[in-house]
Backbone as CSV, one residue per row, in Angstrom:
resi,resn,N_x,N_y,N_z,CA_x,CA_y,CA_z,C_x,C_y,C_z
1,UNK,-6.759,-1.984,-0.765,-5.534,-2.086,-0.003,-5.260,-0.770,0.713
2,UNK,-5.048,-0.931,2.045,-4.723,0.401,2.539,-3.338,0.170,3.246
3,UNK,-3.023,1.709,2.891,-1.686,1.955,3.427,-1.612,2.669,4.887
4,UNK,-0.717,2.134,5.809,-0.662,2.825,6.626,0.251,3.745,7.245
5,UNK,0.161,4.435,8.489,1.233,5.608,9.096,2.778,5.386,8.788
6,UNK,2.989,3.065,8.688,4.382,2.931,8.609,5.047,2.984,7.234
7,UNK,3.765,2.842,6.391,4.359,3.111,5.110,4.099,1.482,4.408
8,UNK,3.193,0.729,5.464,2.762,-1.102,4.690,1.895,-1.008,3.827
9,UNK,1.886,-1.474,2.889,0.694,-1.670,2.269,0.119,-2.973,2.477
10,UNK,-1.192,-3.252,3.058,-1.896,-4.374,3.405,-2.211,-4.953,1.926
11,UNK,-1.827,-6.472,2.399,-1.781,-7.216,1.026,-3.578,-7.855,0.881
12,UNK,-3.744,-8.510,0.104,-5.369,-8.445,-0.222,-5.926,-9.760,0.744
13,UNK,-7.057,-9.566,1.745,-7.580,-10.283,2.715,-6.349,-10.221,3.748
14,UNK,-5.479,-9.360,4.043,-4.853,-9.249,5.186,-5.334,-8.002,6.298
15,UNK,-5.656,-8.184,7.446,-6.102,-7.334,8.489,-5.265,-6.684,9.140
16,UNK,-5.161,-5.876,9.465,-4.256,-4.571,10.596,-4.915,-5.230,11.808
17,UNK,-3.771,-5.880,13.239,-4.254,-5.832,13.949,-3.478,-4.635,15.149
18,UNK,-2.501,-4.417,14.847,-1.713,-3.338,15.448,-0.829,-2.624,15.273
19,UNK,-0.646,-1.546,14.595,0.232,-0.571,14.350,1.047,-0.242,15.400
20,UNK,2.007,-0.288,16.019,2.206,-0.085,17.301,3.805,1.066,17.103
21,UNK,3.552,2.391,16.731,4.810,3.242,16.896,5.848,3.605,17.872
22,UNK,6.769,3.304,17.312,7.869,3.152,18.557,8.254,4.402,19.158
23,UNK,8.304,4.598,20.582,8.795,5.924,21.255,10.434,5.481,20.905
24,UNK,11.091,6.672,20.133,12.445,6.151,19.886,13.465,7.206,20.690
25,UNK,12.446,8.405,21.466,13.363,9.310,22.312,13.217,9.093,23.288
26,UNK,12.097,8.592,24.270,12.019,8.458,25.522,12.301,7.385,25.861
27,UNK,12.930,6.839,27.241,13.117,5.719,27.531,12.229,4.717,28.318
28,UNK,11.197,5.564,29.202,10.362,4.662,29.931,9.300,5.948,29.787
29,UNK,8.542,5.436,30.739,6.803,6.192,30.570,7.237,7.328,31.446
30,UNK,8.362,7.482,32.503,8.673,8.292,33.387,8.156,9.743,32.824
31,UNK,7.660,10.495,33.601,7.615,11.720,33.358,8.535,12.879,32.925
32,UNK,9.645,12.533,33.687,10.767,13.512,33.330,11.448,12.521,32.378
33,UNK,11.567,11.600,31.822,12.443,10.621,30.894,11.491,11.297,29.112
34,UNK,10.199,11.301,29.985,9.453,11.267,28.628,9.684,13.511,28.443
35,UNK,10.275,14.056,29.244,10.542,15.258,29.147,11.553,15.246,28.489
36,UNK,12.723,14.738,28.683,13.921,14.644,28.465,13.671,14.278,26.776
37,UNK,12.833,13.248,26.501,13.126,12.455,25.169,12.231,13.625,24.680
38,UNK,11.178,14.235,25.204,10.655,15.386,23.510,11.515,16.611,23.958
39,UNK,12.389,16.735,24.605,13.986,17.883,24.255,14.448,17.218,23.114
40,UNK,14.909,16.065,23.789,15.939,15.510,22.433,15.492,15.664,21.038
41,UNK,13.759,15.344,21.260,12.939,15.214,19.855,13.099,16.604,19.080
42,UNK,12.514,17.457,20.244,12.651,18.499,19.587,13.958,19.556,19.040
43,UNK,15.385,19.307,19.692,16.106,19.900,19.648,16.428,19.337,17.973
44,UNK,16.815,18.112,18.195,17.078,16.625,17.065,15.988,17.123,15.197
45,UNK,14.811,17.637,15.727,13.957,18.216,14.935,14.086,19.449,14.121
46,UNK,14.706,20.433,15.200,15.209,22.112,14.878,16.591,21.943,13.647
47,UNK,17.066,20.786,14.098,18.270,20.316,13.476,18.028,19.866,12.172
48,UNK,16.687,19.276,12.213,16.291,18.380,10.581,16.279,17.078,10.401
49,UNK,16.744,16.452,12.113,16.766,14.986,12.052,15.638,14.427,12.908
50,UNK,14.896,13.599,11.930,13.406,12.196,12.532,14.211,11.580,12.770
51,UNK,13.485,10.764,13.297,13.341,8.975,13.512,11.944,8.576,13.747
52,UNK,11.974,7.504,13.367,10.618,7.311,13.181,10.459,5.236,12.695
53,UNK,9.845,4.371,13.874,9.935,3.429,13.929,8.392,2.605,14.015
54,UNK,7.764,1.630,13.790,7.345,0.712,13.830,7.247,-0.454,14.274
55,UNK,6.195,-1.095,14.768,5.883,-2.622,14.685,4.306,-2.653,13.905
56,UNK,4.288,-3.466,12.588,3.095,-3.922,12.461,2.295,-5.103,12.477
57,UNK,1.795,-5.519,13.372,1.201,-6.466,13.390,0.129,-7.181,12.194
58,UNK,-0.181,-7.748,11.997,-1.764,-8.433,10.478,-1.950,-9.823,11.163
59,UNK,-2.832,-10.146,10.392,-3.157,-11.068,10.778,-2.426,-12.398,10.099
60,UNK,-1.465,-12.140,9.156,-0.718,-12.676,8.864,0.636,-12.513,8.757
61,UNK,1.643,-11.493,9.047,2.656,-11.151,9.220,2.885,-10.440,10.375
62,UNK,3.909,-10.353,10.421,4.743,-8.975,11.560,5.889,-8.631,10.807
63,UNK,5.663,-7.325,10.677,7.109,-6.299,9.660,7.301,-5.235,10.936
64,UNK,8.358,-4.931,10.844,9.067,-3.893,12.064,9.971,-2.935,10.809
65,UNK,9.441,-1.562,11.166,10.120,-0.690,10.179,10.485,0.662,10.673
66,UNK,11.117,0.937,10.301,12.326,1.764,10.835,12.975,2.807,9.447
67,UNK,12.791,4.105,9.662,13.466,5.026,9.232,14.178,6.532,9.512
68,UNK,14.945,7.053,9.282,15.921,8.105,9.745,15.858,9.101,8.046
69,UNK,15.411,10.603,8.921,15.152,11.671,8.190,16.030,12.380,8.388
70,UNK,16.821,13.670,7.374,17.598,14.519,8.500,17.670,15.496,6.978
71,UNK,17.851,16.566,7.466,17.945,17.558,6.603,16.605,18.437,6.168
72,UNK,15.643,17.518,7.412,14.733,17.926,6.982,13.449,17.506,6.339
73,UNK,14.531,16.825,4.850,13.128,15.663,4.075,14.100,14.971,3.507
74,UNK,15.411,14.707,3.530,15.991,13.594,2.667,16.148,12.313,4.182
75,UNK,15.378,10.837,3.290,15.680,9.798,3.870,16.709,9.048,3.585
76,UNK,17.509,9.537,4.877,18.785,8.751,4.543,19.091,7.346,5.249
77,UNK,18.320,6.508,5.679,18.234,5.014,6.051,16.396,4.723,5.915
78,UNK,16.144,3.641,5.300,14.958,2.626,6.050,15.169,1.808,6.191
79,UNK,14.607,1.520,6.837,14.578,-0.379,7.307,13.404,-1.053,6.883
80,UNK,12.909,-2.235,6.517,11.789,-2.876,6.520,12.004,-4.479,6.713
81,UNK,12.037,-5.100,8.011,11.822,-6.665,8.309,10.899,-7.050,8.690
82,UNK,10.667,-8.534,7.692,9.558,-9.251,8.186,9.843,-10.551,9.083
83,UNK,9.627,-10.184,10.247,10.302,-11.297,11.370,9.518,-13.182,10.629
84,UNK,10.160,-13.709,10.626,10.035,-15.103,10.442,9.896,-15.906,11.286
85,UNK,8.671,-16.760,11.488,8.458,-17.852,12.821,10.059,-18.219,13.106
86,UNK,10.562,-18.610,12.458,11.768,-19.701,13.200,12.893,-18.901,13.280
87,UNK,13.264,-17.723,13.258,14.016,-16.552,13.687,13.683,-15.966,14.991
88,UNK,12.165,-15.997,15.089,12.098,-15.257,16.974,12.141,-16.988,17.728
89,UNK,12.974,-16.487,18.658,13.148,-17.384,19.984,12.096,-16.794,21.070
90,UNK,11.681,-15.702,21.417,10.934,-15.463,22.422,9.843,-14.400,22.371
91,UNK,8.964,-13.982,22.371,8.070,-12.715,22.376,7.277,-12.587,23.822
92,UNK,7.210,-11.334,24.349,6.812,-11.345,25.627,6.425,-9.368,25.961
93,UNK,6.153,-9.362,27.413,6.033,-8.083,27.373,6.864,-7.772,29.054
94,UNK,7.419,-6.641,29.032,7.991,-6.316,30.680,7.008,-5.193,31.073
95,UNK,6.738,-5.052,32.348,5.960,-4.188,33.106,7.033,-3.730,34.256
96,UNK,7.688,-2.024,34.133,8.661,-1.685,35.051,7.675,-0.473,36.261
97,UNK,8.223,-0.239,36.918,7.838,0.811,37.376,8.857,1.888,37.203
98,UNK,8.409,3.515,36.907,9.004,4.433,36.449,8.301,5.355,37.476
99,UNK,9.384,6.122,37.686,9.252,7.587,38.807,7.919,7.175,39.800
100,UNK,8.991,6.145,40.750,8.621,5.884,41.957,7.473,4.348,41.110
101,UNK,6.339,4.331,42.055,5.239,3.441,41.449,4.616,3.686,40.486
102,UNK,4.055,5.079,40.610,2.840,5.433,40.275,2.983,5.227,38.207
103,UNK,3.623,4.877,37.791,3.651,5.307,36.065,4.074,3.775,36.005
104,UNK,2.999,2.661,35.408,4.325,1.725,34.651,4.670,1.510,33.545
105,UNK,5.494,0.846,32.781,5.974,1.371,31.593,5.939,-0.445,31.038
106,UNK,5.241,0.106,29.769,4.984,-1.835,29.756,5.995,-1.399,28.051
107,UNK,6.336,-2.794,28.476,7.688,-3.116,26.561,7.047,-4.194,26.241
108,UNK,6.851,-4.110,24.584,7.139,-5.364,23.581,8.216,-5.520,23.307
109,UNK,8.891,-6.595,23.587,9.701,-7.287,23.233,9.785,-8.526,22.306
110,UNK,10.620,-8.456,21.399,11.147,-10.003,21.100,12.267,-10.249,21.034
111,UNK,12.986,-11.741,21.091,14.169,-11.778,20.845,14.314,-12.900,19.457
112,UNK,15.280,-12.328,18.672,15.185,-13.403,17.195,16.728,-13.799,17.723
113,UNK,17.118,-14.352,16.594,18.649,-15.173,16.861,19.695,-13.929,16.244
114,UNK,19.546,-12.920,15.782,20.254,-12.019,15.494,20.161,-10.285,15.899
115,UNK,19.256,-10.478,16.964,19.294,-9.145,17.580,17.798,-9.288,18.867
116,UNK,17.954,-8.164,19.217,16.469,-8.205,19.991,15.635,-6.698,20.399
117,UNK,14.756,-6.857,20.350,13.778,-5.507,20.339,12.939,-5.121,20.759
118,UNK,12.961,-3.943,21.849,12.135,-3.848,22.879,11.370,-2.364,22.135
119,UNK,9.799,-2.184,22.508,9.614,-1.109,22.286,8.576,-0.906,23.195
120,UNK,8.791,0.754,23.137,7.588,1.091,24.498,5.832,1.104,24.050
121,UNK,5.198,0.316,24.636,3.779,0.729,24.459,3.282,1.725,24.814
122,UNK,1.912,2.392,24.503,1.514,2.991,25.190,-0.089,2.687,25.677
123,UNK,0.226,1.584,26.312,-0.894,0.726,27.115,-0.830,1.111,28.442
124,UNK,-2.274,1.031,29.177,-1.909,1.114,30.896,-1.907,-0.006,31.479
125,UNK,-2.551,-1.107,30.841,-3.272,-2.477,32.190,-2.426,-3.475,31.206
126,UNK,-2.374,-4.866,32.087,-1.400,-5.566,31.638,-2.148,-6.727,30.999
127,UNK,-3.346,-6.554,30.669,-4.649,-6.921,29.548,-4.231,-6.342,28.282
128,UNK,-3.985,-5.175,28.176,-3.977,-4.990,26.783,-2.363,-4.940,26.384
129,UNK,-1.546,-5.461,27.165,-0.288,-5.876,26.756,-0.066,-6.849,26.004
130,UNK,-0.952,-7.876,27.062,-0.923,-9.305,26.776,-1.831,-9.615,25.552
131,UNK,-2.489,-8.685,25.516,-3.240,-8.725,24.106,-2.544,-8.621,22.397
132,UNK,-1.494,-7.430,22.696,-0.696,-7.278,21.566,0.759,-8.355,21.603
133,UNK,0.800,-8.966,22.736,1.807,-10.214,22.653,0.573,-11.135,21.854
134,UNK,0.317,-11.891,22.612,-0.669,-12.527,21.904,-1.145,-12.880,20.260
135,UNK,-1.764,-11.119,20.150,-1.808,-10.992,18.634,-0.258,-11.037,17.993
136,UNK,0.882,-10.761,18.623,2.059,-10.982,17.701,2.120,-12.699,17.609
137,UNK,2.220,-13.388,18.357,2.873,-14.352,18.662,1.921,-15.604,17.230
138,UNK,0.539,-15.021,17.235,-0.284,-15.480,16.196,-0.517,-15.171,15.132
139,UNK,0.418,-13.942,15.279,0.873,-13.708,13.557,1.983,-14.796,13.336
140,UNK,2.822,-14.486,13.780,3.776,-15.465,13.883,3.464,-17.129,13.466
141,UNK,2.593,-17.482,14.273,2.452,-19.074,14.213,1.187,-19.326,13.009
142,UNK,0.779,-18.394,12.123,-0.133,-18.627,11.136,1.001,-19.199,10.011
Protein backbone atom coordinates (compact mmCIF):
# COMPACT_ATOMS: atom_id res chain seq x y z
CA UNK A 1 0.00 0.00 0.00
CA UNK A 2 1.43 3.26 -0.79
CA UNK A 3 0.88 6.46 0.59
CA UNK A 4 0.84 9.48 -1.13
CA UNK A 5 1.88 13.52 -1.20
CA UNK A 6 -2.10 13.90 -0.04
CA UNK A 7 -1.77 11.84 2.77
CA UNK A 8 -4.25 8.54 0.92
CA UNK A 9 -3.39 5.49 1.57
CA UNK A 10 -4.14 3.25 -1.54
CA UNK A 11 -6.40 0.49 -0.52
CA UNK A 12 -5.25 -3.11 -1.79
CA UNK A 13 -5.61 -3.60 -5.86
CA UNK A 14 -6.48 0.12 -6.06
CA UNK A 15 -4.36 2.28 -8.71
CA UNK A 16 -3.29 6.06 -8.52
CA UNK A 17 -4.48 7.49 -11.58
CA UNK A 18 -4.00 11.21 -10.64
CA UNK A 19 -2.83 13.10 -7.87
CA UNK A 20 -3.72 16.37 -9.02
CA UNK A 21 -2.51 19.37 -6.28
CA UNK A 22 -4.44 22.26 -6.03
CA UNK A 23 -2.86 25.83 -6.79
CA UNK A 24 -4.72 27.39 -3.74
CA UNK A 25 -2.81 30.98 -4.16
CA UNK A 26 -2.88 31.68 -7.67
CA UNK A 27 -5.84 32.26 -9.58
CA UNK A 28 -5.22 31.49 -13.25
CA UNK A 29 -1.95 30.39 -15.11
CA UNK A 30 -1.46 34.29 -15.69
CA UNK A 31 1.94 35.27 -15.11
CA UNK A 32 1.57 38.10 -12.87
CA UNK A 33 -1.63 36.27 -11.01
CA UNK A 34 0.74 33.32 -10.56
CA UNK A 35 3.33 36.26 -9.12
CA UNK A 36 0.90 37.67 -7.02
CA UNK A 37 -0.25 34.10 -5.53
CA UNK A 38 3.65 32.96 -4.56
CA UNK A 39 3.71 36.71 -2.61
CA UNK A 40 0.73 35.67 -0.92
CA UNK A 41 2.36 32.08 -0.54
CA UNK A 42 5.21 33.33 0.59
CA UNK A 43 4.35 36.21 2.78
CA UNK A 44 1.25 33.66 4.28
CA UNK A 45 4.46 31.17 4.85
CA UNK A 46 6.90 33.81 6.81
CA UNK A 47 3.74 34.01 8.93
CA UNK A 48 3.45 30.06 9.57
CA UNK A 49 0.35 29.61 7.55
CA UNK A 50 0.00 26.44 4.53
CA UNK A 51 -2.63 25.44 2.68
CA UNK A 52 -2.38 22.72 0.99
CA UNK A 53 -5.18 20.87 -1.21
CA UNK A 54 -5.88 17.87 -3.35
CA UNK A 55 -7.79 15.85 -5.86
CA UNK A 56 -7.12 12.12 -5.97
CA UNK A 57 -8.13 10.26 -8.51
CA UNK A 58 -7.87 5.68 -8.38
CA UNK A 59 -9.22 3.71 -10.19
CA UNK A 60 -11.84 3.29 -7.93
CA UNK A 61 -12.58 6.36 -5.96
CA UNK A 62 -12.14 10.15 -6.03
CA UNK A 63 -11.24 11.78 -2.43
CA UNK A 64 -10.54 15.64 -2.54
CA UNK A 65 -8.45 16.70 0.53
CA UNK A 66 -7.77 19.67 1.95
CA UNK A 67 -5.70 20.99 4.86
CA UNK A 68 -4.64 24.34 6.72
CA UNK A 69 -1.22 24.64 8.70
CA UNK A 70 -0.34 27.74 10.65
CA UNK A 71 2.02 28.28 13.31
CA UNK A 72 4.17 26.67 11.46
CA UNK A 73 3.40 22.80 12.19
CA UNK A 74 0.13 22.73 14.13
CA UNK A 75 -2.84 21.43 11.79
CA UNK A 76 -5.52 23.28 12.53
CA UNK A 77 -8.32 22.04 9.85
CA UNK A 78 -8.36 18.83 7.38
CA UNK A 79 -10.64 17.90 5.22
CA UNK A 80 -11.02 14.46 3.59
CA UNK A 81 -14.20 13.73 0.97
CA UNK A 82 -14.99 10.98 -0.95
CA UNK A 83 -17.24 12.40 -3.74
CA UNK A 84 -20.13 9.82 -4.37
CA UNK A 85 -21.57 8.95 -7.96
CA UNK A 86 -25.01 10.36 -7.13
CA UNK A 87 -23.78 13.59 -5.34
CA UNK A 88 -21.78 15.02 -8.52
CA UNK A 89 -24.27 16.48 -11.04
CA UNK A 90 -21.54 17.51 -13.50
CA UNK A 91 -17.65 17.02 -14.06
CA UNK A 92 -15.96 18.88 -16.85
CA UNK A 93 -12.95 21.03 -17.58
CA UNK A 94 -12.81 25.13 -18.61
CA UNK A 95 -10.02 26.37 -20.90
CA UNK A 96 -9.65 30.46 -20.23
CA UNK A 97 -7.26 32.58 -21.69
CA UNK A 98 -4.95 34.50 -19.19
CA UNK A 99 -2.64 37.62 -19.91
CA UNK A 100 -3.82 38.32 -23.27
CA UNK A 101 -3.82 34.70 -25.42
CA UNK A 102 -0.75 33.45 -25.09
CA UNK A 103 -1.11 31.33 -21.38
CA UNK A 104 -4.34 29.15 -21.07
CA UNK A 105 -5.44 28.15 -17.90
CA UNK A 106 -7.38 24.86 -18.00
CA UNK A 107 -9.83 23.99 -14.48
CA UNK A 108 -11.19 20.73 -13.13
CA UNK A 109 -14.22 21.20 -12.14
CA UNK A 110 -17.16 19.49 -10.58
CA UNK A 111 -20.35 20.37 -9.38
CA UNK A 112 -22.07 17.99 -6.49
CA UNK A 113 -25.51 19.10 -4.99
CA UNK A 114 -23.81 20.81 -2.06
CA UNK A 115 -21.02 22.87 -3.29
CA UNK A 116 -18.73 23.02 -6.36
CA UNK A 117 -15.00 22.85 -7.16
CA UNK A 118 -12.82 24.18 -9.49
CA UNK A 119 -9.10 23.56 -9.45
CA UNK A 120 -6.25 24.70 -11.54
CA UNK A 121 -4.33 22.12 -13.61
CA UNK A 122 -1.21 22.24 -14.63
CA UNK A 123 -1.75 20.80 -18.14
CA UNK A 124 -1.04 22.66 -21.53
CA UNK A 125 -3.23 20.85 -24.42
CA UNK A 126 -6.80 20.19 -24.01
CA UNK A 127 -5.91 16.22 -24.48
CA UNK A 128 -4.60 15.89 -21.32
CA UNK A 129 -7.46 17.76 -19.67
CA UNK A 130 -9.88 15.71 -21.12
CA UNK A 131 -7.93 12.91 -20.02
CA UNK A 132 -8.10 13.66 -16.23
CA UNK A 133 -11.99 14.47 -16.73
CA UNK A 134 -12.40 11.34 -18.17
CA UNK A 135 -10.33 9.38 -15.68
CA UNK A 136 -12.52 11.24 -12.93
CA UNK A 137 -15.78 10.70 -14.35
CA UNK A 138 -14.74 6.67 -14.41
CA UNK A 139 -13.84 6.65 -11.15
CA UNK A 140 -16.97 7.82 -10.46
CA UNK A 141 -19.15 5.44 -12.57
CA UNK A 142 -17.13 2.16 -11.34
Amino acid sequence: MAELKSGIILQDGEELIAEIEAELWATSANPIAKTLGNLQRTINGLLGTRKKGFVVITNKRVVEVSSLIQCFKFETAHQVKFLLPSSVKEVGYTKEASFGFCCPAYHLYYETFTQSTSVLLKVSTDEEAQKLVDAFYAALTK
